[in-house]
Amino acid sequence: STLAGESKLSGSVDKKWGNNHAGASFSAVLDNPKLLEVGAFYGFKDPNEFKSFLVEYKHKGSTSENALSMVVENTLSDVRLRWQQNLTWGGDNDTKLNTKFHAAKFLNKDTALLGGAEHEYNFSTGKSKIIPQIGVQYKGLPVLVGYDQERKAVKIGITIPF
């Protein structure tokens, strides 16, 4: 957000060709260069199969935070697989790597069984944890349930539909 009287400049470019998609964006408060935000992405999605790739970078100047994320989807036999990776660093936060790997086995066109795990690693503290997850997707709504052993807590969440 900007204060009254500040000038803001923003823009984006976006290009699609074939099954590819790339783009970049920026936002800046002209009176304060520290409020610059930039991002860029490249992705590929096969329209006929469960097969895609997306990589994205974001920088937030106000906090000096950076994020690099990636998603890869593919099919092995009749099981759909998804690998998500997110690396964050800079600013006042620790450098962290979050990895998610999930698989979906469809029982019919509406219902799939889900399984996988989430791994969090903090480079600053050296702490690592793995949260095993199971779930179900029904009519495009995937719900996962996991158990965080460190916090002794059940974690329920929604993920990207398979």
PDB file of C-alpha atoms in Angstrom:
ATOM      1  CA  SER A   1       0.000   0.000   0.000  1.00  0.00           C
ATOM      2  CA  THR A   2       1.116   3.558  -0.605  1.00  0.00           C
ATOM      3  CA  LEU A   3       0.771   6.674   1.483  1.00  0.00           C
ATOM      4  CA  ALA A   4      -1.219   9.677   0.237  1.00  0.00           C
ATOM      5  CA  GLY A   5       0.798  11.633  -2.297  1.00  0.00           C
ATOM      6  CA  GLU A   6       3.139   8.775  -3.295  1.00  0.00           C
ATOM      7  CA  SER A   7       3.347   7.777  -6.942  1.00  0.00           C
ATOM      8  CA  LYS A   8       3.159   4.101  -7.826  1.00  0.00           C
ATOM      9  CA  LEU A   9       4.270   2.496 -11.076  1.00  0.00           C
ATOM     10  CA  SER A  10       3.497  -1.104 -12.016  1.00  0.00           C
ATOM     11  CA  GLY A  11       3.403  -3.291 -15.076  1.00  0.00           C
ATOM     12  CA  SER A  12       3.543  -6.788 -16.430  1.00  0.00           C
ATOM     13  CA  VAL A  13       4.271  -8.753 -19.575  1.00  0.00           C
ATOM     14  CA  ASP A  14       2.754 -12.093 -20.423  1.00  0.00           C
ATOM     15  CA  LYS A  15       3.418 -14.356 -23.409  1.00  0.00           C
ATOM     16  CA  LYS A  16       1.843 -17.663 -24.420  1.00  0.00           C
ATOM     17  CA  TRP A  17       3.149 -19.828 -27.252  1.00  0.00           C
ATOM     18  CA  GLY A  18       2.060 -23.381 -27.844  1.00  0.00           C
ATOM     19  CA  ASN A  19       1.878 -25.086 -24.444  1.00  0.00           C
ATOM     20  CA  ASN A  20       4.336 -22.579 -22.898  1.00  0.00           C
ATOM     21  CA  HIS A  21       3.579 -19.507 -20.810  1.00  0.00           C
ATOM     22  CA  ALA A  22       6.017 -16.919 -19.430  1.00  0.00           C
ATOM     23  CA  GLY A  23       5.727 -13.545 -17.808  1.00  0.00           C
ATOM     24  CA  ALA A  24       7.121 -10.925 -15.485  1.00  0.00           C
ATOM     25  CA  SER A  25       5.720  -8.152 -13.324  1.00  0.00           C
ATOM     26  CA  PHE A  26       6.916  -5.257 -11.239  1.00  0.00           C
ATOM     27  CA  SER A  27       5.512  -2.720  -8.835  1.00  0.00           C
ATOM     28  CA  ALA A  28       7.348   0.301  -7.436  1.00  0.00           C
ATOM     29  CA  VAL A  29       6.669   3.342  -5.315  1.00  0.00           C
ATOM     30  CA  LEU A  30       8.654   6.044  -7.087  1.00  0.00           C
ATOM     31  CA  ASP A  31       9.451   7.962  -3.903  1.00  0.00           C
ATOM     32  CA  ASN A  32      10.793   4.853  -2.137  1.00  0.00           C
ATOM     33  CA  PRO A  33      12.908   2.378  -4.157  1.00  0.00           C
ATOM     34  CA  LYS A  34      12.843  -0.098  -1.254  1.00  0.00           C
ATOM     35  CA  LEU A  35       9.177  -0.801  -2.054  1.00  0.00           C
ATOM     36  CA  LEU A  36      10.078  -2.429  -5.391  1.00  0.00           C
ATOM     37  CA  GLU A  37       8.493  -5.827  -6.035  1.00  0.00           C
ATOM     38  CA  VAL A  38       9.431  -7.961  -9.043  1.00  0.00           C
ATOM     39  CA  GLY A  39       8.523 -11.423 -10.235  1.00  0.00           C
ATOM     40  CA  ALA A  40       8.909 -13.714 -13.219  1.00  0.00           C
ATOM     41  CA  PHE A  41       7.650 -17.149 -14.224  1.00  0.00           C
ATOM     42  CA  TYR A  42       7.851 -19.792 -16.934  1.00  0.00           C
ATOM     43  CA  GLY A  43       5.482 -22.715 -17.301  1.00  0.00           C
ATOM     44  CA  PHE A  44       4.494 -25.568 -19.581  1.00  0.00           C
ATOM     45  CA  LYS A  45       1.202 -27.493 -19.520  1.00  0.00           C
ATOM     46  CA  ASP A  46       0.279 -30.379 -21.770  1.00  0.00           C
ATOM     47  CA  PRO A  47      -3.416 -29.966 -22.677  1.00  0.00           C
ATOM     48  CA  ASN A  48      -3.923 -33.711 -23.242  1.00  0.00           C
ATOM     49  CA  GLU A  49      -2.087 -35.255 -20.273  1.00  0.00           C
ATOM     50  CA  PHE A  50      -1.409 -34.622 -16.593  1.00  0.00           C
ATOM     51  CA  LYS A  51       1.992 -33.122 -17.371  1.00  0.00           C
ATOM     52  CA  SER A  52       3.197 -29.647 -16.431  1.00  0.00           C
ATOM     53  CA  PHE A  53       6.103 -27.588 -15.136  1.00  0.00           C
ATOM     54  CA  LEU A  54       6.153 -24.142 -13.508  1.00  0.00           C
ATOM     55  CA  VAL A  55       9.027 -22.141 -12.042  1.00  0.00           C
ATOM     56  CA  GLU A  56       8.496 -18.732 -10.428  1.00  0.00           C
ATOM     57  CA  TYR A  57      10.702 -16.119  -8.715  1.00  0.00           C
ATOM     58  CA  LYS A  58       9.520 -13.215  -6.542  1.00  0.00           C
ATOM     59  CA  HIS A  59      11.438 -10.441  -4.772  1.00  0.00           C
ATOM     60  CA  LYS A  60       9.876  -8.090  -2.249  1.00  0.00           C
ATOM     61  CA  GLY A  61      12.086  -5.028  -1.779  1.00  0.00           C
ATOM     62  CA  SER A  62      10.373  -3.731   1.361  1.00  0.00           C
ATOM     63  CA  THR A  63      11.515  -6.778   3.332  1.00  0.00           C
ATOM     64  CA  SER A  64      14.359  -8.007   1.053  1.00  0.00           C
ATOM     65  CA  GLU A  65      12.584 -11.370   0.848  1.00  0.00           C
ATOM     66  CA  ASN A  66      13.017 -13.730  -2.099  1.00  0.00           C
ATOM     67  CA  ALA A  67      11.050 -16.796  -3.100  1.00  0.00           C
ATOM     68  CA  LEU A  68      11.815 -19.372  -5.771  1.00  0.00           C
ATOM     69  CA  SER A  69       9.158 -22.023  -6.367  1.00  0.00           C
ATOM     70  CA  MET A  70       8.667 -24.927  -8.732  1.00  0.00           C
ATOM     71  CA  VAL A  71       5.884 -27.391  -9.501  1.00  0.00           C
ATOM     72  CA  VAL A  72       6.304 -30.511 -11.649  1.00  0.00           C
ATOM     73  CA  GLU A  73       3.387 -32.807 -12.543  1.00  0.00           C
ATOM     74  CA  ASN A  74       3.504 -36.094 -14.420  1.00  0.00           C
ATOM     75  CA  THR A  75       1.858 -39.500 -14.646  1.00  0.00           C
ATOM     76  CA  LEU A  76       3.470 -42.842 -13.871  1.00  0.00           C
ATOM     77  CA  SER A  77       1.291 -45.673 -15.134  1.00  0.00           C
ATOM     78  CA  ASP A  78      -2.159 -44.590 -13.869  1.00  0.00           C
ATOM     79  CA  VAL A  79      -0.913 -42.598 -10.852  1.00  0.00           C
ATOM     80  CA  ARG A  80      -0.680 -38.813 -11.036  1.00  0.00           C
ATOM     81  CA  LEU A  81       2.371 -37.321  -9.326  1.00  0.00           C
ATOM     82  CA  ARG A  82       3.086 -33.776  -8.139  1.00  0.00           C
ATOM     83  CA  TRP A  83       6.343 -32.366  -6.735  1.00  0.00           C
ATOM     84  CA  GLN A  84       6.338 -28.845  -5.273  1.00  0.00           C
ATOM     85  CA  GLN A  85       9.452 -27.021  -4.108  1.00  0.00           C
ATOM     86  CA  ASN A  86       9.602 -23.600  -2.414  1.00  0.00           C
ATOM     87  CA  LEU A  87      12.808 -21.868  -1.308  1.00  0.00           C
ATOM     88  CA  THR A  88      12.580 -18.594   0.639  1.00  0.00           C
ATOM     89  CA  TRP A  89      15.459 -16.403   1.833  1.00  0.00           C
ATOM     90  CA  GLY A  90      16.382 -12.867   2.790  1.00  0.00           C
ATOM     91  CA  GLY A  91      14.923 -10.238   5.049  1.00  0.00           C
ATOM     92  CA  ASP A  92      14.386 -11.039   8.716  1.00  0.00           C
ATOM     93  CA  ASN A  93      13.269 -14.612   8.011  1.00  0.00           C
ATOM     94  CA  ASP A  94      15.356 -17.773   8.054  1.00  0.00           C
ATOM     95  CA  THR A  95      16.251 -19.480   4.778  1.00  0.00           C
ATOM     96  CA  LYS A  96      13.754 -22.317   4.356  1.00  0.00           C
ATOM     97  CA  LEU A  97      13.088 -25.087   1.878  1.00  0.00           C
ATOM     98  CA  ASN A  98       9.628 -26.652   1.713  1.00  0.00           C
ATOM     99  CA  THR A  99       9.118 -29.767  -0.401  1.00  0.00           C
ATOM    100  CA  LYS A 100       5.804 -31.504  -1.062  1.00  0.00           C
ATOM    101  CA  PHE A 101       5.372 -34.753  -2.962  1.00  0.00           C
ATOM    102  CA  HIS A 102       1.901 -36.181  -3.551  1.00  0.00           C
ATOM    103  CA  ALA A 103       0.365 -38.948  -5.631  1.00  0.00           C
ATOM    104  CA  ALA A 104      -3.234 -39.500  -6.703  1.00  0.00           C
ATOM    105  CA  LYS A 105      -4.797 -42.809  -7.746  1.00  0.00           C
ATOM    106  CA  PHE A 106      -8.221 -42.283  -9.307  1.00  0.00           C
ATOM    107  CA  LEU A 107     -10.843 -44.878  -8.417  1.00  0.00           C
ATOM    108  CA  ASN A 108     -13.341 -43.366 -10.869  1.00  0.00           C
ATOM    109  CA  LYS A 109     -13.730 -40.008 -12.667  1.00  0.00           C
ATOM    110  CA  ASP A 110     -14.767 -38.201  -9.441  1.00  0.00           C
ATOM    111  CA  THR A 111     -12.782 -39.895  -6.664  1.00  0.00           C
ATOM    112  CA  ALA A 112      -9.058 -40.315  -6.036  1.00  0.00           C
ATOM    113  CA  LEU A 113      -7.021 -41.549  -3.088  1.00  0.00           C
ATOM    114  CA  LEU A 114      -4.117 -39.236  -2.174  1.00  0.00           C
ATOM    115  CA  GLY A 115      -0.868 -39.878  -0.369  1.00  0.00           C
ATOM    116  CA  GLY A 116       2.422 -38.138   0.122  1.00  0.00           C
ATOM    117  CA  ALA A 117       4.532 -36.053   2.445  1.00  0.00           C
ATOM    118  CA  GLU A 118       5.671 -32.547   3.191  1.00  0.00           C
ATOM    119  CA  HIS A 119       9.263 -31.844   4.217  1.00  0.00           C
ATOM    120  CA  GLU A 120      10.367 -28.573   5.800  1.00  0.00           C
ATOM    121  CA  TYR A 121      14.036 -27.669   6.251  1.00  0.00           C
ATOM    122  CA  ASN A 122      15.348 -24.533   7.957  1.00  0.00           C
ATOM    123  CA  PHE A 123      18.892 -23.776   6.743  1.00  0.00           C
ATOM    124  CA  SER A 124      19.471 -21.283   9.568  1.00  0.00           C
ATOM    125  CA  THR A 125      18.666 -23.670  12.421  1.00  0.00           C
ATOM    126  CA  GLY A 126      19.332 -27.013  10.709  1.00  0.00           C
ATOM    127  CA  LYS A 127      15.872 -28.227  11.793  1.00  0.00           C
ATOM    128  CA  SER A 128      14.033 -30.634   9.539  1.00  0.00           C
ATOM    129  CA  LYS A 129      10.616 -32.257   9.755  1.00  0.00           C
ATOM    130  CA  ILE A 130       8.551 -34.591   7.630  1.00  0.00           C
ATOM    131  CA  ILE A 131       4.753 -34.647   7.739  1.00  0.00           C
ATOM    132  CA  PRO A 132       3.217 -37.771   6.146  1.00  0.00           C
ATOM    133  CA  GLN A 133      -0.164 -37.094   4.528  1.00  0.00           C
ATOM    134  CA  ILE A 134      -3.144 -39.050   3.217  1.00  0.00           C
ATOM    135  CA  GLY A 135      -6.386 -37.847   1.740  1.00  0.00           C
ATOM    136  CA  VAL A 136      -9.079 -38.014  -0.855  1.00  0.00           C
ATOM    137  CA  GLN A 137     -10.104 -35.909  -3.819  1.00  0.00           C
ATOM    138  CA  TYR A 138     -13.805 -35.814  -4.622  1.00  0.00           C
ATOM    139  CA  LYS A 139     -15.175 -33.885  -7.612  1.00  0.00           C
ATOM    140  CA  GLY A 140     -12.042 -31.761  -7.876  1.00  0.00           C
ATOM    141  CA  LEU A 141     -11.657 -30.954  -4.161  1.00  0.00           C
ATOM    142  CA  PRO A 142      -8.486 -32.571  -2.739  1.00  0.00           C
ATOM    143  CA  VAL A 143      -8.291 -32.711   1.072  1.00  0.00           C
ATOM    144  CA  LEU A 144      -5.133 -33.909   2.831  1.00  0.00           C
ATOM    145  CA  VAL A 145      -4.672 -34.904   6.467  1.00  0.00           C
ATOM    146  CA  GLY A 146      -1.224 -35.086   8.019  1.00  0.00           C
ATOM    147  CA  TYR A 147       0.322 -35.455  11.436  1.00  0.00           C
ATOM    148  CA  ASP A 148       3.014 -33.045  12.626  1.00  0.00           C
ATOM    149  CA  GLN A 149       5.022 -35.171  15.074  1.00  0.00           C
ATOM    150  CA  GLU A 150       6.982 -32.187  16.394  1.00  0.00           C
ATOM    151  CA  ARG A 151       3.882 -30.199  17.353  1.00  0.00           C
ATOM    152  CA  LYS A 152       1.768 -33.295  18.105  1.00  0.00           C
ATOM    153  CA  ALA A 153      -0.975 -31.864  15.918  1.00  0.00           C
ATOM    154  CA  VAL A 154      -3.160 -32.971  13.037  1.00  0.00           C
ATOM    155  CA  LYS A 155      -2.830 -30.809   9.927  1.00  0.00           C
ATOM    156  CA  ILE A 156      -5.768 -30.607   7.486  1.00  0.00           C
ATOM    157  CA  GLY A 157      -5.436 -28.788   4.189  1.00  0.00           C
ATOM    158  CA  ILE A 158      -6.543 -28.411   0.606  1.00  0.00           C
ATOM    159  CA  THR A 159      -4.071 -28.731  -2.243  1.00  0.00           C
ATOM    160  CA  ILE A 160      -4.075 -28.146  -6.001  1.00  0.00           C
ATOM    161  CA  PRO A 161      -6.576 -30.506  -7.681  1.00  0.00           C
ATOM    162  CA  PHE A 162      -5.219 -33.509  -9.534  1.00  0.00           C
TER     163      PHE A 162
END
